[in-house]
Amino acid sequence: MTTELNATRQQWLAARLDLLEEEKELTRQSDALAIKRQQLPRVRIDKQYRFDTDDGNVSLKDLFGGRSQLLVYHFMFGPDYTAGCPSCSSIADGFNGFFVHLENHDVAFWAVSRAPLAKLEAFKQRMDWSFPWASSFGSNFNGDFSVWFSAEQQHQGDVDYNYRREPPTLEPLAVQEWQPRDSEAPITQIAAMTGTDVPTYTRDRPGVSAFELIDGAVYHSYSSYARGLDGLWGMYQWLDRAPKGRNETGIWWRHHDRYGKE
């Protein structure tokens, strides 16, 4: 990509106005998609999921906290992790600042992970976060919403993530498309930040799910995964507006208390 370096203000303004029309069209498309998300059919949730929280063991319905809507961020933090996924942690740095606004607009917000509550609370304290975080340890919640898969599922090619079937893994267990045998591969670096190996790390996945409480019953309305979460990753929305954009050649982000450290 080449950029004109000696443009006049008039040339810049003309180019900016052209781009503005495209930005407005994208905004209109985004508004239309938001309406289609809201119009998706609902699926009634009759399974009795249980979660460990600061207020004790609660149901999915309890997570609404008297509100009619619930947003869940599926935070990658498996029982064998020693720290939360750094990518999920970066996203959490963003929603930690605004979840209170959702809670005051009839929308309950929770992060949910498979790690035991004590491990989540310790990492939450380390990160200086305040958002509500529930443990689904021992529950089928993550599996049912396609954000956790067993080693057997990986081996047999029975992993459906982001609405597509992944190929079976090979021996030694590895997720082929992520090239985990390369110690410099991005997925290997990220797994190391969580204190795990690639197979363990990739059995948990990120996602967001939305639920609605109607006449006392819980309904599932929406889920998104992988790059479907891109718009929720606050730092990328800012980088996309920076002069050099994302400007990435590999994994550069860390847990926010690990920058400047080995």
Tab-separated table of C-alpha atoms in Angstrom:
chain	number	residue	atom	x	y	z
A	1	MET	CA	0.000	0.000	0.000
A	2	THR	CA	1.353	3.412	-0.991
A	3	THR	CA	0.317	6.654	0.644
A	4	GLU	CA	0.544	10.186	-0.700
A	5	LEU	CA	2.838	12.097	1.664
A	6	ASN	CA	2.669	15.617	0.290
A	7	ALA	CA	-1.057	16.054	-0.207
A	8	THR	CA	-2.735	19.401	0.183
A	9	ARG	CA	-5.542	19.784	2.719
A	10	GLN	CA	-7.995	19.964	-0.201
A	11	GLN	CA	-6.713	16.649	-1.628
A	12	TRP	CA	-6.951	15.040	1.797
A	13	LEU	CA	-10.507	16.322	2.282
A	14	ALA	CA	-11.628	15.014	-1.103
A	15	ALA	CA	-10.236	11.544	-0.331
A	16	ARG	CA	-11.707	11.651	3.171
A	17	LEU	CA	-15.168	12.499	1.872
A	18	ASP	CA	-15.030	9.560	-0.546
A	19	LEU	CA	-14.104	7.276	2.317
A	20	LEU	CA	-16.853	8.785	4.473
A	21	GLU	CA	-19.484	7.570	2.029
A	22	GLU	CA	-18.120	4.023	2.316
A	23	GLU	CA	-18.021	4.282	6.115
A	24	LYS	CA	-21.635	5.445	6.168
A	25	GLU	CA	-22.664	2.523	3.968
A	26	LEU	CA	-20.871	0.115	6.297
A	27	THR	CA	-22.681	1.686	9.262
A	28	ARG	CA	-26.022	1.235	7.517
A	29	GLN	CA	-25.191	-2.404	6.781
A	30	SER	CA	-24.164	-2.911	10.393
A	31	ASP	CA	-27.470	-1.440	11.603
A	32	ALA	CA	-29.378	-3.775	9.290
A	33	LEU	CA	-27.409	-6.788	10.542
A	34	ALA	CA	-28.132	-5.832	14.149
A	35	ILE	CA	-31.856	-5.960	13.413
A	36	LYS	CA	-31.472	-9.385	11.799
A	37	ARG	CA	-29.622	-10.618	14.912
A	38	GLN	CA	-32.552	-9.476	17.038
A	39	GLN	CA	-34.993	-11.247	14.731
A	40	LEU	CA	-33.320	-14.658	14.941
A	41	PRO	CA	-35.646	-17.404	16.228
A	42	ARG	CA	-35.361	-18.270	19.910
A	43	VAL	CA	-34.502	-21.694	21.333
A	44	ARG	CA	-35.894	-22.499	24.763
A	45	ILE	CA	-33.251	-23.672	27.254
A	46	ASP	CA	-34.698	-26.334	29.524
A	47	LYS	CA	-31.423	-27.855	30.729
A	48	GLN	CA	-30.616	-26.839	34.298
A	49	TYR	CA	-27.116	-25.394	34.049
A	50	ARG	CA	-25.393	-24.464	37.306
A	51	PHE	CA	-22.592	-21.970	37.897
A	52	ASP	CA	-20.355	-21.081	40.829
A	53	THR	CA	-20.316	-17.344	41.539
A	54	ASP	CA	-19.373	-14.966	44.330
A	55	ASP	CA	-22.999	-15.289	45.464
A	56	GLY	CA	-22.949	-19.076	45.510
A	57	ASN	CA	-24.123	-21.781	43.120
A	58	VAL	CA	-26.745	-20.362	40.751
A	59	SER	CA	-28.756	-21.245	37.664
A	60	LEU	CA	-28.616	-19.722	34.199
A	61	LYS	CA	-31.837	-17.906	35.001
A	62	ASP	CA	-30.248	-16.454	38.133
A	63	LEU	CA	-27.524	-14.845	36.016
A	64	PHE	CA	-30.143	-12.456	34.603
A	65	GLY	CA	-30.308	-10.749	38.004
A	66	GLY	CA	-33.841	-9.500	37.429
A	67	ARG	CA	-33.133	-8.271	33.894
A	68	SER	CA	-34.767	-9.549	30.710
A	69	GLN	CA	-31.556	-10.027	28.688
A	70	LEU	CA	-28.232	-11.739	29.320
A	71	LEU	CA	-24.946	-11.527	27.438
A	72	VAL	CA	-22.294	-14.158	28.160
A	73	TYR	CA	-18.679	-13.869	27.097
A	74	HIS	CA	-17.188	-17.367	26.818
A	75	PHE	CA	-13.770	-16.615	28.287
A	76	MET	CA	-11.035	-19.154	27.493
A	77	PHE	CA	-9.823	-20.285	30.905
A	78	GLY	CA	-9.781	-24.066	31.264
A	79	PRO	CA	-9.229	-25.906	34.535
A	80	ASP	CA	-5.616	-26.653	33.523
A	81	TYR	CA	-4.744	-23.047	32.635
A	82	THR	CA	-2.557	-21.056	35.011
A	83	ALA	CA	-3.758	-17.758	33.493
A	84	GLY	CA	-6.600	-16.646	31.264
A	85	CYS	CA	-6.191	-16.549	27.500
A	86	PRO	CA	-4.323	-13.296	26.698
A	87	SER	CA	-6.623	-12.583	23.748
A	88	CYS	CA	-9.739	-13.008	25.896
A	89	SER	CA	-8.005	-10.945	28.565
A	90	SER	CA	-7.493	-8.112	26.094
A	91	ILE	CA	-11.190	-8.206	25.213
A	92	ALA	CA	-12.015	-8.285	28.928
A	93	ASP	CA	-9.929	-5.162	29.509
A	94	GLY	CA	-12.492	-3.449	27.306
A	95	PHE	CA	-15.775	-4.784	28.707
A	96	ASN	CA	-14.507	-4.362	32.261
A	97	GLY	CA	-14.996	-0.636	31.715
A	98	PHE	CA	-18.525	-0.673	30.301
A	99	PHE	CA	-20.392	-3.712	31.652
A	100	VAL	CA	-22.014	-1.474	34.278
A	101	HIS	CA	-23.748	0.438	31.483
A	102	LEU	CA	-25.246	-2.792	30.152
A	103	GLU	CA	-26.439	-3.727	33.626
A	104	ASN	CA	-28.280	-0.406	33.808
A	105	HIS	CA	-29.930	-0.955	30.440
A	106	ASP	CA	-31.788	-4.194	31.184
A	107	VAL	CA	-28.852	-6.377	30.046
A	108	ALA	CA	-27.044	-8.656	32.495
A	109	PHE	CA	-23.436	-9.400	31.629
A	110	TRP	CA	-21.259	-12.334	32.709
A	111	ALA	CA	-18.003	-13.895	31.666
A	112	VAL	CA	-18.163	-17.680	31.986
A	113	SER	CA	-15.189	-20.069	32.069
A	114	ARG	CA	-14.603	-23.726	32.923
A	115	ALA	CA	-11.859	-23.120	35.495
A	116	PRO	CA	-12.858	-23.425	39.168
A	117	LEU	CA	-14.089	-20.196	40.729
A	118	ALA	CA	-11.074	-19.781	43.023
A	119	LYS	CA	-8.730	-19.756	40.016
A	120	LEU	CA	-10.911	-17.227	38.205
A	121	GLU	CA	-11.077	-14.971	41.247
A	122	ALA	CA	-7.308	-15.030	41.706
A	123	PHE	CA	-6.701	-14.035	38.079
A	124	LYS	CA	-9.451	-11.413	38.276
A	125	GLN	CA	-7.700	-9.852	41.255
A	126	ARG	CA	-4.363	-9.943	39.432
A	127	MET	CA	-5.899	-8.142	36.441
A	128	ASP	CA	-7.785	-5.668	38.669
A	129	TRP	CA	-11.108	-6.456	36.986
A	130	SER	CA	-14.578	-5.996	38.455
A	131	PHE	CA	-16.939	-7.629	35.917
A	132	PRO	CA	-18.947	-10.663	37.130
A	133	TRP	CA	-17.268	-13.976	36.308
A	134	ALA	CA	-18.915	-17.366	36.773
A	135	SER	CA	-17.382	-20.826	36.753
A	136	SER	CA	-19.109	-23.540	34.738
A	137	PHE	CA	-16.750	-26.179	36.154
A	138	GLY	CA	-18.416	-29.589	36.000
A	139	SER	CA	-21.216	-28.293	33.760
A	140	ASN	CA	-22.054	-29.087	30.132
A	141	PHE	CA	-22.646	-25.398	29.410
A	142	ASN	CA	-19.431	-24.784	27.461
A	143	GLY	CA	-19.756	-27.959	25.439
A	144	ASP	CA	-23.387	-27.325	24.618
A	145	PHE	CA	-22.566	-23.843	23.334
A	146	SER	CA	-19.614	-25.053	21.249
A	147	VAL	CA	-16.807	-23.418	23.230
A	148	TRP	CA	-15.258	-26.558	24.720
A	149	PHE	CA	-14.298	-29.883	23.151
A	150	SER	CA	-12.781	-33.036	24.590
A	151	ALA	CA	-9.524	-34.632	23.474
A	152	GLU	CA	-11.590	-37.485	22.049
A	153	GLN	CA	-13.606	-35.054	19.940
A	154	GLN	CA	-10.379	-33.540	18.641
A	155	HIS	CA	-9.020	-36.979	17.710
A	156	GLN	CA	-12.224	-38.080	15.988
A	157	GLY	CA	-12.872	-34.859	14.098
A	158	ASP	CA	-16.038	-34.224	16.082
A	159	VAL	CA	-15.335	-30.527	16.689
A	160	ASP	CA	-17.890	-28.056	15.341
A	161	TYR	CA	-16.638	-24.547	16.053
A	162	ASN	CA	-17.791	-21.337	14.426
A	163	TYR	CA	-20.420	-23.340	12.536
A	164	ARG	CA	-17.985	-25.563	10.690
A	165	ARG	CA	-16.482	-29.007	11.245
A	166	GLU	CA	-12.748	-29.115	11.995
A	167	PRO	CA	-10.567	-31.955	10.660
A	168	PRO	CA	-9.385	-34.693	13.036
A	169	THR	CA	-6.118	-34.007	14.799
A	170	LEU	CA	-3.030	-36.103	14.293
A	171	GLU	CA	-0.624	-37.756	16.717
A	172	PRO	CA	0.953	-36.146	18.598
A	173	LEU	CA	-2.287	-34.335	19.309
A	174	ALA	CA	-2.243	-31.031	17.480
A	175	VAL	CA	-4.565	-28.662	15.712
A	176	GLN	CA	-3.126	-28.943	12.225
A	177	GLU	CA	-4.126	-25.590	10.753
A	178	TRP	CA	-2.390	-23.718	13.609
A	179	GLN	CA	1.009	-25.404	13.079
A	180	PRO	CA	1.625	-25.990	16.816
A	181	ARG	CA	4.850	-27.958	16.315
A	182	ASP	CA	6.572	-24.673	15.519
A	183	SER	CA	7.582	-23.129	18.846
A	184	GLU	CA	7.268	-19.685	17.257
A	185	ALA	CA	3.792	-20.292	15.857
A	186	PRO	CA	1.271	-17.768	17.267
A	187	ILE	CA	-0.933	-20.437	18.823
A	188	THR	CA	2.073	-21.950	20.601
A	189	GLN	CA	3.040	-18.576	22.027
A	190	ILE	CA	-0.480	-17.894	23.248
A	191	ALA	CA	-0.817	-21.356	24.805
A	192	ALA	CA	2.437	-20.773	26.689
A	193	MET	CA	1.010	-17.560	28.164
A	194	THR	CA	-1.769	-19.625	29.732
A	195	GLY	CA	0.668	-22.197	31.108
A	196	THR	CA	-0.613	-24.954	28.825
A	197	ASP	CA	0.274	-26.788	25.625
A	198	VAL	CA	-1.569	-26.258	22.338
A	199	PRO	CA	-3.981	-29.239	22.583
A	200	THR	CA	-5.077	-28.265	26.108
A	201	TYR	CA	-5.336	-24.605	25.241
A	202	THR	CA	-7.397	-25.152	22.080
A	203	ARG	CA	-9.983	-27.380	23.711
A	204	ASP	CA	-11.500	-24.156	25.064
A	205	ARG	CA	-12.661	-21.551	22.558
A	206	PRO	CA	-13.904	-17.923	22.699
A	207	GLY	CA	-17.423	-16.808	21.947
A	208	VAL	CA	-20.372	-14.679	22.973
A	209	SER	CA	-23.932	-15.843	23.540
A	210	ALA	CA	-27.146	-13.914	24.107
A	211	PHE	CA	-30.202	-15.051	26.056
A	212	GLU	CA	-33.639	-13.645	26.749
A	213	LEU	CA	-35.990	-14.245	29.671
A	214	ILE	CA	-39.590	-14.523	28.470
A	215	ASP	CA	-42.441	-15.429	30.836
A	216	GLY	CA	-39.985	-17.012	33.249
A	217	ALA	CA	-38.280	-19.210	30.640
A	218	VAL	CA	-34.751	-18.739	29.262
A	219	TYR	CA	-34.278	-18.589	25.500
A	220	HIS	CA	-31.069	-18.611	23.462
A	221	SER	CA	-31.077	-15.934	20.755
A	222	TYR	CA	-27.533	-15.580	19.367
A	223	SER	CA	-23.966	-16.883	19.481
A	224	SER	CA	-20.837	-15.788	17.659
A	225	TYR	CA	-17.280	-17.087	17.608
A	226	ALA	CA	-13.761	-16.519	16.247
A	227	ARG	CA	-13.587	-13.351	14.118
A	228	GLY	CA	-17.261	-12.814	14.832
A	229	LEU	CA	-15.898	-11.320	18.050
A	230	ASP	CA	-13.678	-8.857	16.204
A	231	GLY	CA	-16.026	-5.933	16.766
A	232	LEU	CA	-15.982	-6.625	20.519
A	233	TRP	CA	-12.192	-6.462	20.700
A	234	GLY	CA	-11.804	-2.820	21.640
A	235	MET	CA	-8.105	-2.343	20.918
A	236	TYR	CA	-8.568	-3.453	17.306
A	237	GLN	CA	-11.294	-0.885	16.707
A	238	TRP	CA	-8.786	1.788	17.710
A	239	LEU	CA	-5.916	0.255	15.732
A	240	ASP	CA	-8.106	0.146	12.626
A	241	ARG	CA	-8.194	3.932	12.859
A	242	ALA	CA	-4.469	4.369	13.500
A	243	PRO	CA	-2.198	5.410	10.590
A	244	LYS	CA	-0.612	1.949	10.274
A	245	GLY	CA	-3.709	-0.057	11.171
A	246	ARG	CA	-3.171	-3.369	12.947
A	247	ASN	CA	0.396	-3.557	11.629
A	248	GLU	CA	0.885	-7.126	12.866
A	249	THR	CA	3.557	-9.674	12.073
A	250	GLY	CA	2.766	-12.058	14.918
A	251	ILE	CA	1.522	-12.171	18.489
A	252	TRP	CA	2.416	-8.845	20.056
A	253	TRP	CA	-0.173	-8.440	22.816
A	254	ARG	CA	0.265	-9.699	26.376
A	255	HIS	CA	-1.667	-9.744	29.630
A	256	HIS	CA	-1.688	-6.056	30.473
A	257	ASP	CA	0.596	-6.579	33.486
A	258	ARG	CA	3.211	-8.420	31.409
A	259	TYR	CA	4.313	-5.748	28.975
A	260	GLY	CA	8.011	-5.028	29.346
A	261	LYS	CA	8.612	-8.426	30.981
A	262	GLU	CA	10.075	-11.610	29.565
